[in-house]
Structures are given as C-alpha cells and as structure tokens.
Amino acid sequence: MFDQDALLTGVASLGHAQKRVITDATELSKNDEVFFITQGKALIREDAVLSKGLDSTQTFSVGDSIYLAAALSKRPRDFQFTIHEPLEVIAVDGAALRSAVMTSGFLVAEVIRNSVTRVFDITQRENATFEDRFFKHYRRVAMNSLYGAGDLIYRIGEEAKGLYFISEGSVYLTTARGAKFAELRETDFFGETSLLSSGRHGKNVYAKTNCSVMLLDADTVRQEVRRESPLVQLVLVNILNVLELMNQLRFSHLNTTNFGSSR
C-alpha cells in the first residue's frame, strides 16, 4: 500500500527532512532525530536492545529506521551502533515528527501510540477515552465479535479484513511453526501490519481468554491512513516495522530462524 521511497520524497519536499551521509556512528545518537536508511548498514548487538542474553548482531539496512520509537516517546538515545562504510540516511527532526503525529487523526495516532507502547513492552493502560471515541466514530461500521478461549480469530495467509481492537480479554499470535510470537490485551490492536503491507496475515491469532474484539473494515482504515500527511504515513509504516522486529527478537528463542532486518 505504501512506497517508502515515495513517502520519503514527499517528506523531503515539505521541508521536514534532509539527506545526510553518516561516517561516524556516534552521530546517530547525538541529536533528537530519526534516521531512515537509504544506503548502507548499521549494526548493533541484540543484547543492547533486549537484556535477554542474546549473543548476535542485529543489522539495520535500506528501508529500516533508527531511533523512531525513542524519538516518538522522548526516550534516551544510547545505543552503540557500528558502521563499516558510509551510511546514507534521510534525517527527520524528532520534534517535527512528534508534532505531526499529535495533530494526526485519532485512529492513526492511537495505532502509533499503541505500537510504541508495545515496542518498549510497557503494560498497557486502559484507554477508555479512545474506546469511547472509537464507538462514536465507527459504531455503524465496526463489527463486534465474541471468542472463547482457544478460538482461532484468523490464520496465516488469510486476507486482512481490517483492524482488530481488543475491548475485553486477551489474544496471542503464533508463527507458522506454532511458536508463540506475542500476547495482546485490552486496548491493543492487531492485524494492522498485514493490512497496511501485503494484505495477507503473516501470523495466526487465537483467543487466550474469552474476549470481545471489534473489527474496523480494511477500506475504512486505509481511507483514514490516506488522509494523513506523508510524514505521518512514514511514521506509521515504520513504527509497525520496528514493532515487528522487537517481537521477533523477544520470541526468537522459540524459533530456529535467524531473523534479519525489520522489513
């Protein structure tokens, strides 16, 4: 649905970004900026991202972002990257990025906020305000479904029908090999990554407990996203990639696959 290069071009045309060549890896952590890689690679040890005893290196390459979640949440920028060749990036000011998200439509802003929360593995807080606004805006089009513990909500390869919102209970995701990938609870979303990328689900989703799940149809969600500026669309697509990467790292011990970049 989205062309990263086209989004970056759109962001640059609005004066929000600048092309830069990084030769000193410490430059990546100096200022309140987010970097979108257009050429080259940056390396970081996985144990710097997760304190899980992982002994391998994570590679960030073309199409990946650096410090997006940190900029959105104003968290410290203390990763120690290694680069072995000049790294070409598009740099975006963190304050401009946060301002764009804060003034975006409430659905897209909430998906971004929810994703950042999950990237940092923060226990979700109830979000009654969002739920009330969700009902107000979409009560005529959102479909509510009830699932019993163990019920399949959707499986790998099925067409993405829309954005799922958990109003009660919890669900869990599994890989094709049956390995647990993530667990989501009340006020979490799921299904957004496949909806905004391939259009096909890449994970199985099961109800962990009895749960109530609202489904906002794909056309409505995509229409909401298309209303946003190129900068907000760029943030949305890339924060979902970051979340996907973090989930892979957290559950990599359950898989034999060597996960690569966040794309």
Short mmCIF file of C-alpha atoms in Angstrom, two decimals:
data_model
loop_
_atom_site.label_atom_id
_atom_site.label_comp_id
_atom_site.label_asym_id
_atom_site.label_seq_id
_atom_site.Cartn_x
_atom_site.Cartn_y
_atom_site.Cartn_z
CA MET A 1 0.00 0.00 0.00
CA PHE A 2 2.89 2.36 0.75
CA ASP A 3 6.06 3.13 -1.18
CA GLN A 4 8.78 4.09 1.30
CA ASP A 5 10.78 6.00 -1.32
CA ALA A 6 7.70 7.98 -2.36
CA LEU A 7 6.92 8.81 1.26
CA LEU A 8 10.49 9.96 1.90
CA THR A 9 10.35 12.13 -1.22
CA GLY A 10 7.09 13.63 0.00
CA VAL A 11 8.52 14.31 3.45
CA ALA A 12 11.62 15.95 1.97
CA SER A 13 9.51 18.14 -0.34
CA LEU A 14 7.69 19.54 2.69
CA GLY A 15 10.98 20.55 4.31
CA HIS A 16 10.81 18.02 7.15
CA ALA A 17 13.93 16.07 6.22
CA GLN A 18 17.45 16.27 4.88
CA LYS A 19 19.76 13.82 3.18
CA ARG A 20 22.90 13.03 5.12
CA VAL A 21 25.93 10.75 4.94
CA ILE A 22 27.00 9.31 8.30
CA THR A 23 30.62 8.23 8.69
CA ASP A 24 30.84 8.36 12.49
CA ALA A 25 28.30 6.07 14.20
CA THR A 26 28.13 8.33 17.26
CA GLU A 27 26.37 10.94 15.09
CA LEU A 28 23.30 8.70 15.17
CA SER A 29 22.82 9.28 18.90
CA LYS A 30 23.75 12.95 19.28
CA ASN A 31 20.54 14.81 18.44
CA ASP A 32 16.77 14.47 18.56
CA GLU A 33 16.50 12.95 15.10
CA VAL A 34 15.16 9.86 13.36
CA PHE A 35 17.10 8.28 10.51
CA PHE A 36 15.70 6.36 7.55
CA ILE A 37 18.42 4.35 5.82
CA THR A 38 18.68 4.72 2.04
CA GLN A 39 22.11 3.13 1.55
CA GLY A 40 24.45 1.08 3.73
CA LYS A 41 24.10 -0.79 7.02
CA ALA A 42 24.32 -0.11 10.74
CA LEU A 43 24.99 -2.89 13.25
CA ILE A 44 24.04 -3.24 16.89
CA ARG A 45 24.31 -6.12 19.33
CA GLU A 46 20.91 -7.55 20.17
CA ASP A 47 21.71 -7.61 23.89
CA ALA A 48 21.85 -3.81 23.72
CA VAL A 49 18.21 -3.82 22.64
CA LEU A 50 16.99 -6.62 24.88
CA SER A 51 18.52 -7.80 28.15
CA LYS A 52 17.83 -11.43 27.27
CA GLY A 53 21.36 -12.74 26.91
CA LEU A 54 21.13 -12.77 23.14
CA ASP A 55 24.55 -13.16 21.56
CA SER A 56 24.14 -11.99 17.99
CA THR A 57 24.15 -8.85 15.89
CA GLN A 58 21.12 -7.03 14.51
CA THR A 59 21.55 -5.36 11.13
CA PHE A 60 19.67 -2.22 10.10
CA SER A 61 19.71 -1.73 6.34
CA VAL A 62 17.93 0.05 3.48
CA GLY A 63 14.31 0.70 4.40
CA ASP A 64 14.88 0.49 8.15
CA SER A 65 14.61 3.34 10.64
CA ILE A 66 16.88 4.23 13.56
CA TYR A 67 15.58 5.73 16.82
CA LEU A 68 11.98 6.11 15.64
CA ALA A 69 10.37 4.70 18.79
CA ALA A 70 12.82 6.60 21.00
CA ALA A 71 12.01 9.90 19.28
CA LEU A 72 8.26 9.36 19.49
CA SER A 73 8.47 8.66 23.23
CA LYS A 74 11.36 11.03 24.07
CA ARG A 75 13.44 8.17 25.44
CA PRO A 76 17.25 8.13 25.75
CA ARG A 77 19.23 7.50 22.58
CA ASP A 78 22.03 5.40 23.99
CA PHE A 79 22.54 2.53 21.54
CA GLN A 80 26.09 1.96 20.33
CA PHE A 81 25.95 1.39 16.59
CA THR A 82 28.77 0.20 14.36
CA ILE A 83 29.07 1.21 10.70
CA HIS A 84 31.76 -0.15 8.37
CA GLU A 85 31.00 2.09 5.40
CA PRO A 86 29.32 5.48 4.88
CA LEU A 87 25.66 5.30 5.83
CA GLU A 88 23.27 7.32 3.66
CA VAL A 89 20.15 8.41 5.51
CA ILE A 90 17.19 10.75 5.46
CA ALA A 91 17.20 12.59 8.80
CA VAL A 92 13.95 13.92 10.29
CA ASP A 93 13.76 16.24 13.28
CA GLY A 94 12.20 14.48 16.27
CA ALA A 95 10.13 17.48 17.37
CA ALA A 96 8.61 17.87 13.88
CA LEU A 97 7.82 14.19 13.82
CA ARG A 98 6.09 14.23 17.22
CA SER A 99 4.11 17.34 16.30
CA ALA A 100 2.86 15.70 13.10
CA VAL A 101 1.69 12.61 14.99
CA MET A 102 -0.01 14.66 17.73
CA THR A 103 -2.06 16.53 15.13
CA SER A 104 -2.94 13.44 13.07
CA GLY A 105 -6.32 11.72 13.07
CA PHE A 106 -7.12 9.98 16.35
CA LEU A 107 -7.22 6.46 14.87
CA VAL A 108 -3.77 6.66 13.26
CA ALA A 109 -2.33 8.49 16.28
CA GLU A 110 -3.63 5.76 18.58
CA VAL A 111 -2.22 2.95 16.44
CA ILE A 112 1.17 4.68 16.56
CA ARG A 113 0.92 5.22 20.34
CA ASN A 114 -0.11 1.62 20.89
CA SER A 115 2.79 0.39 18.77
CA VAL A 116 5.33 2.48 20.70
CA THR A 117 3.96 1.11 23.96
CA ARG A 118 4.42 -2.43 22.71
CA VAL A 119 7.91 -1.73 21.34
CA PHE A 120 9.02 -0.85 24.87
CA ASP A 121 6.97 -3.70 26.37
CA ILE A 122 5.07 -1.37 28.67
CA THR A 123 2.00 -2.75 30.41
CA GLN A 124 -0.94 -1.22 28.62
CA ARG A 125 -3.17 1.20 30.44
CA GLU A 126 -6.90 1.24 29.89
CA ASN A 127 -7.84 3.77 27.27
CA ALA A 128 -11.50 4.49 27.84
CA THR A 129 -11.29 7.85 26.07
CA PHE A 130 -10.11 6.26 22.86
CA GLU A 131 -12.67 3.46 23.13
CA ASP A 132 -15.48 5.99 23.55
CA ARG A 133 -14.29 7.94 20.51
CA PHE A 134 -13.90 4.71 18.56
CA PHE A 135 -17.52 3.77 19.27
CA LYS A 136 -18.71 7.28 18.42
CA HIS A 137 -16.95 7.38 15.05
CA TYR A 138 -17.31 3.80 13.90
CA ARG A 139 -20.28 2.24 15.70
CA ARG A 140 -22.14 1.91 12.39
CA VAL A 141 -19.31 0.14 10.57
CA ALA A 142 -17.24 -1.65 13.25
CA MET A 143 -18.27 -5.23 13.89
CA ASN A 144 -18.02 -6.73 17.37
CA SER A 145 -17.29 -10.45 17.80
CA LEU A 146 -17.04 -12.71 20.84
CA TYR A 147 -14.48 -15.51 21.02
CA GLY A 148 -14.00 -18.30 23.52
CA ALA A 149 -10.59 -19.22 24.91
CA GLY A 150 -8.67 -21.15 22.25
CA ASP A 151 -10.80 -19.97 19.32
CA LEU A 152 -8.99 -19.10 16.09
CA ILE A 153 -9.54 -15.48 15.05
CA TYR A 154 -7.58 -15.72 11.81
CA ARG A 155 -4.81 -17.81 10.31
CA ILE A 156 -1.68 -17.20 8.26
CA GLY A 157 -2.36 -16.45 4.60
CA GLU A 158 -5.91 -15.23 5.04
CA GLU A 159 -6.86 -11.88 3.58
CA ALA A 160 -6.59 -8.98 6.04
CA LYS A 161 -10.15 -7.88 6.73
CA GLY A 162 -9.32 -4.82 8.81
CA LEU A 163 -8.00 -3.52 12.11
CA TYR A 164 -8.83 -5.51 15.24
CA PHE A 165 -9.27 -3.81 18.62
CA ILE A 166 -9.47 -5.82 21.86
CA SER A 167 -12.16 -4.37 24.10
CA GLU A 168 -12.12 -7.28 26.59
CA GLY A 169 -9.84 -10.26 27.18
CA SER A 170 -6.55 -11.21 25.52
CA VAL A 171 -5.20 -12.94 22.41
CA TYR A 172 -1.90 -14.44 21.32
CA LEU A 173 -0.10 -14.71 17.98
CA THR A 174 1.80 -17.73 16.66
CA THR A 175 4.17 -18.35 13.77
CA ALA A 176 3.69 -20.94 11.03
CA ARG A 177 5.61 -23.39 13.24
CA GLY A 178 3.29 -22.79 16.15
CA ALA A 179 5.76 -20.73 18.20
CA LYS A 180 4.20 -18.03 20.34
CA PHE A 181 5.01 -14.64 18.84
CA ALA A 182 3.23 -12.08 21.02
CA GLU A 183 0.42 -11.68 23.53
CA LEU A 184 -2.01 -8.76 23.38
CA ARG A 185 -4.52 -7.47 25.91
CA GLU A 186 -7.37 -5.00 26.27
CA THR A 187 -6.92 -1.76 24.28
CA ASP A 188 -4.31 -3.38 22.00
CA PHE A 189 -4.68 -3.52 18.22
CA PHE A 190 -3.70 -6.33 15.90
CA GLY A 191 -3.82 -7.05 12.18
CA GLU A 192 -2.57 -3.58 11.24
CA THR A 193 0.80 -4.65 9.81
CA SER A 194 -0.60 -7.12 7.29
CA LEU A 195 -3.46 -4.76 6.45
CA LEU A 196 -1.06 -1.95 5.50
CA SER A 197 1.52 -4.13 3.74
CA SER A 198 0.90 -7.40 1.89
CA GLY A 199 -2.81 -7.61 2.63
CA ARG A 200 -2.34 -11.18 3.90
CA HIS A 201 -1.88 -12.22 7.52
CA GLY A 202 1.59 -13.41 8.47
CA LYS A 203 0.63 -14.80 11.89
CA ASN A 204 -2.10 -16.95 13.42
CA VAL A 205 -4.19 -15.28 16.13
CA TYR A 206 -6.04 -17.15 18.88
CA ALA A 207 -8.14 -16.00 21.80
CA LYS A 208 -6.20 -16.67 25.02
CA THR A 209 -9.24 -15.93 27.16
CA ASN A 210 -12.86 -15.26 26.41
CA CYS A 211 -12.67 -11.95 24.60
CA SER A 212 -14.58 -9.27 22.77
CA VAL A 213 -12.92 -7.96 19.62
CA MET A 214 -14.02 -5.11 17.38
CA LEU A 215 -13.16 -5.17 13.68
CA LEU A 216 -12.91 -1.97 11.66
CA ASP A 217 -13.03 -2.87 7.97
CA ALA A 218 -9.98 -2.55 5.73
CA ASP A 219 -11.40 0.12 3.42
CA THR A 220 -12.24 2.42 6.33
CA VAL A 221 -8.79 2.02 7.90
CA ARG A 222 -6.95 2.60 4.63
CA GLN A 223 -9.08 5.66 3.97
CA GLU A 224 -8.12 7.08 7.37
CA VAL A 225 -4.43 6.47 6.68
CA ARG A 226 -4.57 8.07 3.22
CA ARG A 227 -5.86 11.28 4.80
CA GLU A 228 -2.61 11.70 6.70
CA SER A 229 0.47 13.62 5.58
CA PRO A 230 3.44 11.74 4.06
CA LEU A 231 5.32 12.23 7.35
CA VAL A 232 2.62 10.59 9.46
CA GLN A 233 2.25 7.76 6.95
CA LEU A 234 6.02 7.26 7.04
CA VAL A 235 5.96 7.10 10.84
CA LEU A 236 3.05 4.65 10.86
CA VAL A 237 4.60 2.21 8.39
CA ASN A 238 7.99 2.28 10.07
CA ILE A 239 6.82 2.01 13.68
CA LEU A 240 4.95 -1.14 12.67
CA ASN A 241 8.22 -2.46 11.21
CA VAL A 242 10.01 -1.63 14.48
CA LEU A 243 7.32 -3.44 16.46
CA GLU A 244 7.61 -6.47 14.19
CA LEU A 245 11.37 -6.55 14.77
CA MET A 246 11.04 -6.27 18.55
CA ASN A 247 8.51 -9.09 18.62
CA GLN A 248 10.88 -11.24 16.57
CA LEU A 249 13.73 -10.54 18.98
CA ARG A 250 11.63 -11.25 22.06
CA PHE A 251 10.41 -14.58 20.78
CA SER A 252 13.44 -15.63 18.71
CA HIS A 253 14.33 -18.28 21.28
CA LEU A 254 11.19 -20.14 20.20
CA ASN A 255 12.24 -20.26 16.54
CA THR A 256 15.21 -21.68 14.68
CA THR A 257 15.03 -18.89 12.09
CA ASN A 258 17.74 -16.23 12.18
CA PHE A 259 15.73 -13.04 11.96
CA GLY A 260 17.08 -10.23 9.83
CA SER A 261 16.10 -6.62 9.50
CA SER A 262 12.78 -5.11 10.44
CA ARG A 263 11.43 -5.02 6.92
#
